[in-house]
Tab-separated table of C-alpha atoms in Angstrom:
chain	number	residue	atom	x	y	z
A	101	MET	CA	100.860	32.549	66.628
A	102	ILE	CA	98.962	32.157	69.885
A	103	GLY	CA	101.564	31.484	72.570
A	104	GLY	CA	103.218	28.417	73.938
A	105	MET	CA	102.419	24.753	73.664
A	106	LEU	CA	102.356	24.461	77.449
A	107	ASP	CA	99.786	25.907	79.834
A	108	ILE	CA	101.433	28.985	81.358
A	109	LYS	CA	99.008	28.930	84.301
A	110	LEU	CA	100.133	25.390	85.097
A	111	LEU	CA	103.797	26.369	84.899
A	112	GLU	CA	103.225	29.373	87.166
A	113	SER	CA	101.547	27.178	89.778
A	114	ASP	CA	104.813	25.355	90.607
A	115	PRO	CA	107.744	26.694	88.551
A	116	LYS	CA	110.483	24.691	90.262
A	117	THR	CA	108.753	21.334	89.799
A	118	PHE	CA	107.881	21.940	86.167
A	119	GLU	CA	111.317	23.330	85.334
A	120	THR	CA	112.841	20.151	86.778
A	121	ARG	CA	110.573	18.065	84.539
A	122	LEU	CA	111.447	20.171	81.495
A	123	ARG	CA	115.159	19.830	82.214
A	124	SER	CA	114.780	16.053	82.268
A	125	LYS	CA	114.281	16.439	78.485
A	126	ASP	CA	116.422	19.493	77.809
A	127	LYS	CA	119.244	20.367	80.204
A	128	GLY	CA	119.126	24.007	79.129
A	129	ALA	CA	115.391	24.505	79.662
A	130	SER	CA	114.513	27.452	81.902
A	131	LEU	CA	111.205	29.055	82.858
A	132	ASP	CA	112.711	32.258	84.244
A	133	ARG	CA	112.526	34.348	81.075
A	134	ALA	CA	109.060	33.109	80.064
A	135	LEU	CA	107.590	33.750	83.516
A	136	GLU	CA	109.191	37.197	83.684
A	137	LEU	CA	107.837	38.136	80.257
A	138	HIS	CA	104.384	36.838	81.138
A	139	LYS	CA	104.316	39.078	84.226
A	140	ASP	CA	105.405	42.042	82.086
A	141	VAL	CA	102.661	41.325	79.540
A	142	ARG	CA	100.036	41.182	82.289
A	143	LYS	CA	101.226	44.448	83.837
A	144	ILE	CA	101.212	46.240	80.476
A	145	ARG	CA	97.708	44.968	79.668
A	146	ILE	CA	96.420	46.137	83.039
A	147	ARG	CA	98.005	49.558	82.544
A	148	LEU	CA	96.560	49.757	79.017
A	149	GLU	CA	93.089	49.005	80.348
A	150	GLU	CA	93.517	51.747	82.969
A	151	LEU	CA	94.683	54.270	80.388
A	152	GLN	CA	91.911	53.319	77.972
A	153	ALA	CA	89.327	53.762	80.727
A	154	GLU	CA	90.857	57.139	81.595
A	155	SER	CA	90.789	58.129	77.925
A	156	ASN	CA	87.119	57.146	77.671
A	157	ARG	CA	86.285	59.218	80.743
A	158	ALA	CA	88.140	62.177	79.263
A	159	ALA	CA	86.245	61.815	75.980
A	160	LYS	CA	82.939	61.931	77.882
A	161	GLU	CA	84.171	64.973	79.792
A	162	ILE	CA	84.963	66.738	76.513
A	163	GLY	CA	81.437	66.044	75.279
A	164	ALA	CA	79.908	67.348	78.474
A	165	LYS	CA	82.040	70.518	78.463
A	166	LYS	CA	81.246	71.235	74.829
A	167	ARG	CA	77.541	70.911	75.518
A	168	ALA	CA	77.969	73.293	78.447
A	169	GLY	CA	79.950	75.738	76.314
A	170	GLU	CA	83.067	75.346	78.444
A	171	ASP	CA	86.732	75.378	77.380
A	172	VAL	CA	88.045	71.834	76.517
A	173	THR	CA	91.678	72.730	75.727
A	174	GLU	CA	93.116	71.219	78.895
A	175	VAL	CA	91.136	68.004	78.527
A	176	LEU	CA	92.122	67.687	74.851
A	177	GLU	CA	95.777	67.975	75.806
A	178	LYS	CA	95.261	65.249	78.385
A	179	VAL	CA	93.631	62.985	75.767
A	180	GLU	CA	96.528	63.541	73.368
A	181	GLY	CA	98.964	62.624	76.115
A	182	LEU	CA	96.984	59.488	76.884
A	183	LYS	CA	96.943	58.518	73.196
A	184	GLY	CA	100.720	58.834	73.025
A	185	GLU	CA	101.214	56.731	76.153
A	186	ILE	CA	98.703	54.133	74.920
A	187	GLY	CA	100.508	53.923	71.568
A	188	GLU	CA	103.869	53.389	73.252
A	189	LEU	CA	102.454	50.712	75.547
A	190	LYS	CA	100.825	48.889	72.615
A	191	GLY	CA	104.195	48.740	70.884
A	192	LEU	CA	105.839	47.481	74.071
A	193	LEU	CA	103.054	44.920	74.549
A	194	ARG	CA	103.585	43.646	71.012
A	195	SER	CA	107.343	43.188	71.465
A	196	LYS	CA	106.961	41.618	74.926
A	197	SER	CA	104.227	39.264	73.688
A	198	GLU	CA	106.360	38.144	70.751
A	199	ALA	CA	109.297	37.508	73.062
A	200	PHE	CA	107.042	35.555	75.432
A	201	GLU	CA	105.636	33.450	72.566
A	202	HIS	CA	109.150	32.643	71.390
A	203	GLU	CA	110.296	31.599	74.859
A	204	MET	CA	107.260	29.348	75.281
A	205	ALA	CA	107.663	27.865	71.823
A	206	MET	CA	111.214	26.804	72.659
A	207	LEU	CA	110.112	24.795	75.699
A	208	PRO	CA	109.698	21.038	75.069
A	209	ASN	CA	106.647	19.067	76.096
A	210	LEU	CA	106.545	17.878	79.686
A	211	PRO	CA	107.391	14.168	79.956
A	212	GLU	CA	104.609	12.000	81.283
A	213	GLU	CA	104.819	11.046	84.931
A	214	GLY	CA	106.552	7.688	85.247
A	215	VAL	CA	108.848	8.065	82.237
A	216	ARG	CA	112.386	7.199	83.290
A	217	VAL	CA	114.493	10.319	83.860
A	218	SER	CA	117.794	10.078	81.992
A	219	TYR	CA	119.698	11.594	79.088
A	220	ASP	CA	121.358	8.268	78.216
A	221	PRO	CA	119.641	6.277	75.405
A	222	ALA	CA	121.351	3.162	76.771
A	223	GLU	CA	118.868	3.372	79.645
A	224	ASN	CA	115.814	3.071	77.398
A	225	GLU	CA	113.695	0.234	78.783
A	226	VAL	CA	113.140	-2.767	76.485
A	227	VAL	CA	109.444	-3.593	76.940
A	228	ALA	CA	108.983	-6.139	74.147
A	229	GLU	CA	111.006	-8.324	71.808
A	230	TRP	CA	109.946	-10.577	68.956
A	231	GLY	CA	111.744	-13.201	66.894
A	232	GLU	CA	115.347	-14.281	67.033
A	233	LEU	CA	118.566	-12.838	65.704
A	234	PRO	CA	119.002	-13.962	62.085
A	235	LYS	CA	121.692	-16.607	61.570
A	236	PHE	CA	123.779	-17.090	58.430
A	237	ASP	CA	126.227	-19.735	57.242
A	238	PHE	CA	127.962	-17.257	54.921
A	239	GLU	CA	129.540	-13.834	55.246
A	240	VAL	CA	126.807	-11.264	55.871
A	241	LYS	CA	126.688	-8.282	53.493
A	242	SER	CA	125.381	-4.770	54.106
A	243	HIS	CA	122.318	-3.554	52.219
A	244	ILE	CA	124.611	-1.368	50.113
A	245	ASP	CA	126.537	-4.333	48.709
A	246	ILE	CA	123.364	-6.410	48.327
A	247	ALA	CA	121.506	-3.642	46.491
A	248	LYS	CA	124.453	-2.893	44.210
A	249	GLY	CA	124.887	-6.578	43.439
A	250	LEU	CA	121.221	-6.895	42.492
A	251	GLY	CA	121.114	-3.571	40.666
A	252	ILE	CA	117.996	-2.485	42.557
A	253	ILE	CA	119.152	0.693	44.317
A	254	ASP	CA	121.408	3.168	42.554
A	255	PHE	CA	123.385	5.149	45.113
A	256	GLU	CA	125.813	6.739	42.651
A	257	ARG	CA	123.140	8.105	40.326
A	258	GLY	CA	121.177	9.370	43.320
A	259	VAL	CA	124.152	11.599	44.065
A	260	LYS	CA	124.523	12.413	40.377
A	261	VAL	CA	120.963	13.693	39.875
A	262	SER	CA	120.563	15.290	43.298
A	263	ARG	CA	123.363	15.125	45.859
A	264	SER	CA	124.625	13.007	48.715
A	265	GLY	CA	121.742	11.755	50.841
A	266	PHE	CA	119.447	10.777	47.953
A	267	VAL	CA	118.990	7.373	46.285
A	268	VAL	CA	117.308	5.987	43.165
A	269	TYR	CA	115.171	2.835	43.413
A	270	ARG	CA	115.366	0.758	40.219
A	271	GLY	CA	113.507	-2.235	38.836
A	272	MET	CA	112.717	-4.734	41.558
A	273	GLY	CA	114.017	-2.291	44.154
A	274	ALA	CA	111.324	0.192	43.135
A	275	ARG	CA	108.743	-2.589	43.083
A	276	LEU	CA	109.753	-3.814	46.541
A	277	GLU	CA	109.546	-0.267	47.929
A	278	TRP	CA	106.147	0.230	46.327
A	279	ALA	CA	104.990	-3.161	47.603
A	280	LEU	CA	105.892	-2.182	51.160
A	281	LEU	CA	103.936	1.048	50.883
A	282	GLN	CA	100.858	-0.578	49.328
A	283	TRP	CA	100.829	-3.430	51.820
A	284	MET	CA	101.153	-1.121	54.835
A	285	ILE	CA	98.414	1.215	53.599
A	286	ASP	CA	96.129	-1.801	53.061
A	287	TYR	CA	96.908	-2.972	56.594
A	288	HIS	CA	96.038	0.352	58.218
A	289	VAL	CA	92.905	0.988	56.156
A	290	GLY	CA	91.789	-2.519	57.108
A	291	ASN	CA	92.223	-1.514	60.744
A	292	GLY	CA	89.945	1.502	60.560
A	293	PHE	CA	92.308	4.325	59.581
A	294	GLU	CA	91.119	6.969	57.123
A	295	MET	CA	93.613	7.232	54.264
A	296	ILE	CA	94.888	10.705	53.427
A	297	ILE	CA	96.943	11.848	50.436
A	298	PRO	CA	98.255	15.203	51.691
A	299	PRO	CA	100.176	18.020	50.009
A	300	LEU	CA	103.954	17.793	50.239
A	301	LEU	CA	104.292	21.542	50.754
A	302	THR	CA	103.024	23.313	53.828
A	303	SER	CA	103.090	26.671	55.569
A	304	SER	CA	105.266	27.841	58.422
A	305	GLU	CA	102.105	28.103	60.514
A	306	MET	CA	101.395	24.377	60.172
A	307	LEU	CA	105.015	23.557	61.040
A	308	TYR	CA	104.727	25.857	64.048
A	309	ASN	CA	101.509	24.154	65.169
A	310	ALA	CA	103.142	20.717	64.941
A	311	ALA	CA	106.141	21.820	67.058
A	312	GLN	CA	108.615	21.696	64.169
A	313	PHE	CA	109.066	25.487	64.253
A	314	PRO	CA	110.853	27.453	65.574
A	315	LYS	CA	113.062	24.793	67.204
A	316	PHE	CA	113.845	22.864	64.010
A	317	LYS	CA	113.462	25.589	61.401
A	318	ASP	CA	116.924	24.969	59.987
A	319	GLN	CA	116.138	21.299	59.280
A	320	VAL	CA	113.441	21.785	56.626
A	321	PHE	CA	113.680	22.654	52.947
A	322	HIS	CA	112.192	26.092	52.211
A	323	ILE	CA	110.679	27.364	48.977
A	324	HIS	CA	110.664	31.124	49.228
A	325	ASP	CA	110.270	33.627	46.387
A	326	GLU	CA	107.843	36.320	45.296
A	327	HIS	CA	105.108	33.711	44.758
A	328	PHE	CA	105.619	31.067	47.444
A	329	ASP	CA	106.621	30.853	51.078
A	330	LEU	CA	106.235	27.147	51.793
A	331	CYS	CA	108.261	24.210	53.083
A	332	LEU	CA	108.628	20.583	52.047
A	333	ILE	CA	107.128	18.439	54.772
A	334	PRO	CA	109.583	16.676	57.115
A	335	THR	CA	106.741	14.261	57.960
A	336	SER	CA	103.042	14.022	57.059
A	337	GLU	CA	102.357	14.459	60.785
A	338	VAL	CA	102.573	18.210	60.102
A	339	ILE	CA	99.680	18.084	57.622
A	340	LEU	CA	97.595	15.586	59.586
A	341	ASN	CA	97.938	17.673	62.742
A	342	GLY	CA	96.722	20.698	60.802
A	343	LEU	CA	93.605	19.081	59.330
A	344	HIS	CA	91.459	20.122	62.293
A	345	ALA	CA	93.226	23.317	63.329
A	346	ASP	CA	90.800	25.924	64.706
A	347	GLU	CA	88.002	23.351	64.789
A	348	ILE	CA	85.740	21.915	67.463
A	349	LEU	CA	85.279	18.179	66.946
A	350	HIS	CA	82.321	16.182	68.138
A	351	GLU	CA	83.278	13.944	71.045
A	352	GLY	CA	81.708	10.978	69.270
A	353	MET	CA	84.177	11.366	66.379
A	354	LEU	CA	87.120	10.645	68.654
A	355	PRO	CA	89.510	8.982	68.418
A	356	LYS	CA	89.917	10.018	64.781
A	357	ARG	CA	92.657	7.972	63.116
A	358	PHE	CA	94.435	8.895	59.892
A	359	VAL	CA	97.060	7.149	57.786
A	360	ALA	CA	99.123	8.850	55.087
A	361	MET	CA	101.958	7.771	52.824
A	362	THR	CA	104.349	10.503	51.714
A	363	PRO	CA	107.957	11.206	50.959
A	364	CYS	CA	109.582	13.057	53.857
A	365	PHE	CA	112.251	15.708	53.334
A	366	ARG	CA	114.854	16.613	55.945
A	367	ARG	CA	117.996	18.695	55.641
A	368	GLU	CA	119.667	16.865	58.515
A	369	ALA	CA	120.736	13.561	57.070
A	370	GLY	CA	123.300	12.943	59.798
A	371	GLY	CA	126.998	12.575	59.324
A	372	TYR	CA	128.636	10.421	56.727
A	373	GLY	CA	130.096	7.797	59.018
A	374	HIS	CA	129.484	4.081	58.730
A	375	GLU	CA	126.154	4.150	60.580
A	376	ASN	CA	124.667	6.706	58.174
A	377	ARG	CA	125.797	5.159	54.898
A	378	GLY	CA	123.427	3.944	52.209
A	379	MET	CA	119.780	4.205	53.193
A	380	ILE	CA	120.190	4.471	56.965
A	381	ARG	CA	119.700	8.245	56.949
A	382	THR	CA	118.753	10.210	53.835
A	383	HIS	CA	117.375	13.616	52.934
A	384	GLN	CA	114.311	12.018	51.299
A	385	PHE	CA	112.555	8.844	52.377
A	386	ASN	CA	109.073	7.346	52.268
A	387	LYS	CA	106.988	6.890	55.371
A	388	VAL	CA	103.528	5.621	56.219
A	389	GLU	CA	102.314	7.741	59.113
A	390	MET	CA	99.660	6.963	61.710
A	391	PHE	CA	98.050	9.967	63.367
A	392	ALA	CA	95.132	10.447	65.733
A	393	PHE	CA	93.102	13.085	67.517
A	394	ALA	CA	91.881	11.626	70.790
A	395	LYS	CA	90.148	12.550	74.028
A	396	GLU	CA	92.476	13.176	76.923
A	397	ASP	CA	91.300	10.059	78.800
A	398	GLU	CA	91.890	7.712	75.865
A	399	SER	CA	95.199	8.852	74.365
A	400	ASP	CA	97.248	6.328	76.367
A	401	GLN	CA	95.127	3.521	74.915
A	402	VAL	CA	95.509	4.862	71.378
A	403	GLN	CA	99.289	5.003	71.823
A	404	GLU	CA	99.298	1.319	72.785
A	405	GLU	CA	97.200	0.567	69.684
A	406	PHE	CA	99.665	2.435	67.461
A	407	ARG	CA	102.580	0.608	69.037
A	408	ARG	CA	100.925	-2.728	68.430
A	409	HIS	CA	100.219	-1.891	64.777
A	410	ALA	CA	103.886	-1.050	64.174
A	411	GLU	CA	104.994	-4.238	65.901
A	412	LYS	CA	102.471	-6.340	63.974
A	413	LEU	CA	103.800	-5.081	60.642
A	414	LEU	CA	107.331	-6.162	61.526
A	415	GLU	CA	106.080	-9.539	62.711
A	416	GLU	CA	104.237	-10.150	59.448
A	417	LEU	CA	107.422	-9.238	57.591
A	418	GLY	CA	109.292	-11.737	59.780
A	419	LEU	CA	111.756	-9.127	61.028
A	420	HIS	CA	113.313	-9.451	64.483
A	421	TYR	CA	112.661	-6.342	66.584
A	422	ARG	CA	112.590	-4.906	70.065
A	423	THR	CA	110.422	-2.143	71.517
A	424	THR	CA	111.850	0.395	73.938
A	425	ASN	CA	110.191	2.923	76.220
A	426	LEU	CA	112.361	6.004	75.796
A	427	VAL	CA	113.917	7.905	78.671
A	428	THR	CA	113.090	11.591	79.006
A	429	GLY	CA	116.229	12.874	77.301
A	430	ASP	CA	115.805	10.643	74.242
A	431	MET	CA	112.241	11.661	73.391
A	432	SER	CA	111.318	14.103	70.667
A	433	PHE	CA	110.584	17.747	71.455
A	434	ALA	CA	106.782	17.335	71.257
A	435	ALA	CA	106.396	13.922	72.917
A	436	GLN	CA	105.345	13.227	76.486
A	437	LYS	CA	105.864	9.470	76.084
A	438	THR	CA	107.475	7.530	73.236
A	439	TYR	CA	107.993	3.946	72.175
A	440	ASP	CA	110.695	3.201	69.616
A	441	ILE	CA	110.312	-0.004	67.645
A	442	GLU	CA	113.763	-1.071	66.469
A	443	ALA	CA	114.407	-3.668	63.778
A	444	TYR	CA	117.627	-5.654	63.822
A	445	LEU	CA	119.882	-4.977	60.831
A	446	PRO	CA	122.253	-7.936	60.343
A	447	GLY	CA	124.577	-6.063	57.996
A	448	GLN	CA	124.989	-3.293	60.553
A	449	GLY	CA	125.114	-5.632	63.532
A	450	HIS	CA	122.687	-3.626	65.661
A	451	TYR	CA	119.106	-2.421	66.071
A	452	MET	CA	117.778	0.771	64.487
A	453	GLU	CA	114.484	2.573	64.920
A	454	VAL	CA	111.925	1.980	62.163
A	455	SER	CA	108.948	3.404	64.055
A	456	SER	CA	108.576	5.973	66.795
A	457	VAL	CA	105.143	6.052	68.458
A	458	SER	CA	104.492	9.180	70.525
A	459	ASN	CA	101.726	10.607	72.649
A	460	CYS	CA	101.983	14.392	72.506
A	461	GLY	CA	99.116	15.068	74.901
A	462	ASP	CA	97.581	18.512	74.249
A	463	PHE	CA	100.967	20.019	73.317
A	464	GLN	CA	100.259	20.423	69.587
A	465	ALA	CA	96.516	20.997	69.950
A	466	ARG	CA	97.120	23.983	72.236
A	467	ARG	CA	98.840	25.722	69.327
A	468	SER	CA	96.508	24.550	66.559
A	469	LYS	CA	93.378	24.972	68.725
A	470	ALA	CA	91.993	21.518	67.911
A	471	ARG	CA	89.284	21.028	70.534
A	472	TYR	CA	86.222	19.030	71.482
A	473	LYS	CA	83.388	19.336	73.999
A	474	ASN	CA	83.561	16.683	76.679
A	475	GLY	CA	80.570	14.960	78.274
A	476	GLU	CA	80.055	17.906	80.621
A	477	GLY	CA	79.996	20.368	77.728
A	478	LYS	CA	83.412	21.772	78.630
A	479	MET	CA	85.680	22.839	75.778
A	480	THR	CA	88.754	20.602	75.938
A	481	LEU	CA	91.947	20.389	73.905
A	482	CYS	CA	92.405	17.210	71.877
A	483	HIS	CA	95.351	14.943	72.465
A	484	THR	CA	97.422	14.117	69.371
A	485	LEU	CA	99.363	10.944	68.674
A	486	ASN	CA	101.671	9.925	65.859
A	487	GLY	CA	103.652	6.884	64.844
A	488	SER	CA	105.511	5.530	61.838
A	489	GLY	CA	103.696	2.634	60.365
A	490	LEU	CA	106.412	2.248	58.976
A	491	ALA	CA	109.317	4.281	57.534
A	492	THR	CA	110.378	2.196	54.547
A	493	SER	CA	114.021	3.155	54.057
A	494	ARG	CA	115.258	1.327	57.144
A	495	VAL	CA	112.663	-1.429	56.707
A	496	MET	CA	114.151	-1.948	53.257
A	497	VAL	CA	117.588	-2.230	54.875
A	498	ALA	CA	116.241	-4.787	57.333
A	499	LEU	CA	114.578	-6.802	54.552
A	500	LEU	CA	117.622	-6.891	52.294
A	501	GLU	CA	120.004	-7.773	55.114
A	502	THR	CA	117.720	-10.299	56.839
A	503	TYR	CA	116.591	-12.149	53.714
A	504	GLN	CA	119.921	-12.138	51.850
A	505	GLN	CA	121.038	-15.462	50.392
A	506	ALA	CA	124.483	-16.900	49.739
A	507	ASP	CA	124.061	-16.507	45.949
A	508	GLY	CA	123.373	-12.758	46.303
A	509	SER	CA	119.612	-13.020	45.850
A	510	VAL	CA	117.051	-11.829	48.411
A	511	LEU	CA	113.895	-13.664	49.456
A	512	VAL	CA	110.637	-11.698	49.476
A	513	PRO	CA	108.463	-12.065	52.607
A	514	GLU	CA	105.235	-13.927	51.905
A	515	VAL	CA	103.004	-10.923	52.659
A	516	LEU	CA	104.720	-8.901	49.912
A	517	GLN	CA	104.894	-11.551	47.211
A	518	LYS	CA	101.531	-10.769	45.612
A	519	TYR	CA	102.552	-7.090	45.382
A	520	VAL	CA	106.041	-7.774	44.011
A	521	GLY	CA	105.051	-10.707	41.796
A	522	THR	CA	107.859	-13.012	42.908
A	523	ASP	CA	109.247	-14.773	45.946
A	524	ARG	CA	112.883	-13.899	45.207
A	525	ILE	CA	114.830	-10.945	43.800
A	526	SER	CA	117.841	-11.910	41.727
A	527	MET	CA	120.420	-9.991	39.734
A	528	GLU	CA	118.917	-7.614	37.186
A	529	LYS	CA	120.645	-6.719	33.922
A	530	LYS	CA	120.993	-3.034	33.096
């Protein structure tokens, strides 16, 4: 671990201003402890250098005295004393450095200038809207009732074989899910993304680099025994961010865009109230992830591209959505600016996020040391960006609830029909 995800020199330059910005995301954020520890670390390092220099001088003195046939007992005792003090200071430096790293790692990314300061999600700014609210001349059902009626998603057996928070896709439900994933991958590859099939297990180091650890360590599934110490990925962003860790990229390679489709595993599946029933929030779900390494002067543009890709997918599916620019207190830990694209779910009667598109600036790259040389030959940290393109569980909810018919069947959007093999899903016999 190499320290915080923020530049400590920047924070030290104006602590009050930066602490105010940090608290706009996290009310409990404080720089006091981190700054104090950083001063301690500097003082200890300076003292260690002084003692080491003194020890080196004493060693030379011993050599000179021995060559002159003089007694070196007193100097040897001094060297032993210096060694003991140096050893103690090294131990103190290690503990202080670890404490400093932890304090820095718990600080969120600084929100971008201009992002609205608020902790209230109701103040997120709607910056785009597409389509109209779906209208029905029959009683609207939730995706749970629709899926059960069609026999395409088995909620009960998901609990039976795993536990609450898991579902089983069956028959045309599995085919519709697979169709969504194939279609979205084809879309992104057609738009210049490099497709990645990543591992589903990763190390704590990669989770640390991506800003998942230590803040959200209790939200991942761990596999720990005498042979393995790995975690199931909460998002493929963790792997994609790690692809170029400790590397120097050529400026001409940037922006470098990746797309990956993986299951995502998260311990926090929310509560079990109405808004989290069915497929709204689960421990395992599929997601197509967009990710990019970019130069610092082009990351804003790449974020707008990612946003537009997510919006375009929903438009081609014919799903009504709105895009919001999140306030500071509603953004993720690693983000400096975030757009949420929210599809309307008729059976729920409200919008829910199906894609979150974030610019993380150099926050993650500072930890993973993903760098490039700019036009002036200066080593510069990459900017990283991520966005769902899309997460299928809630898209599936939106599809089932938007395209439900009075007879219980569900229409298949035109763009998916060649993948599914039909234009309508009707009751399946089991």
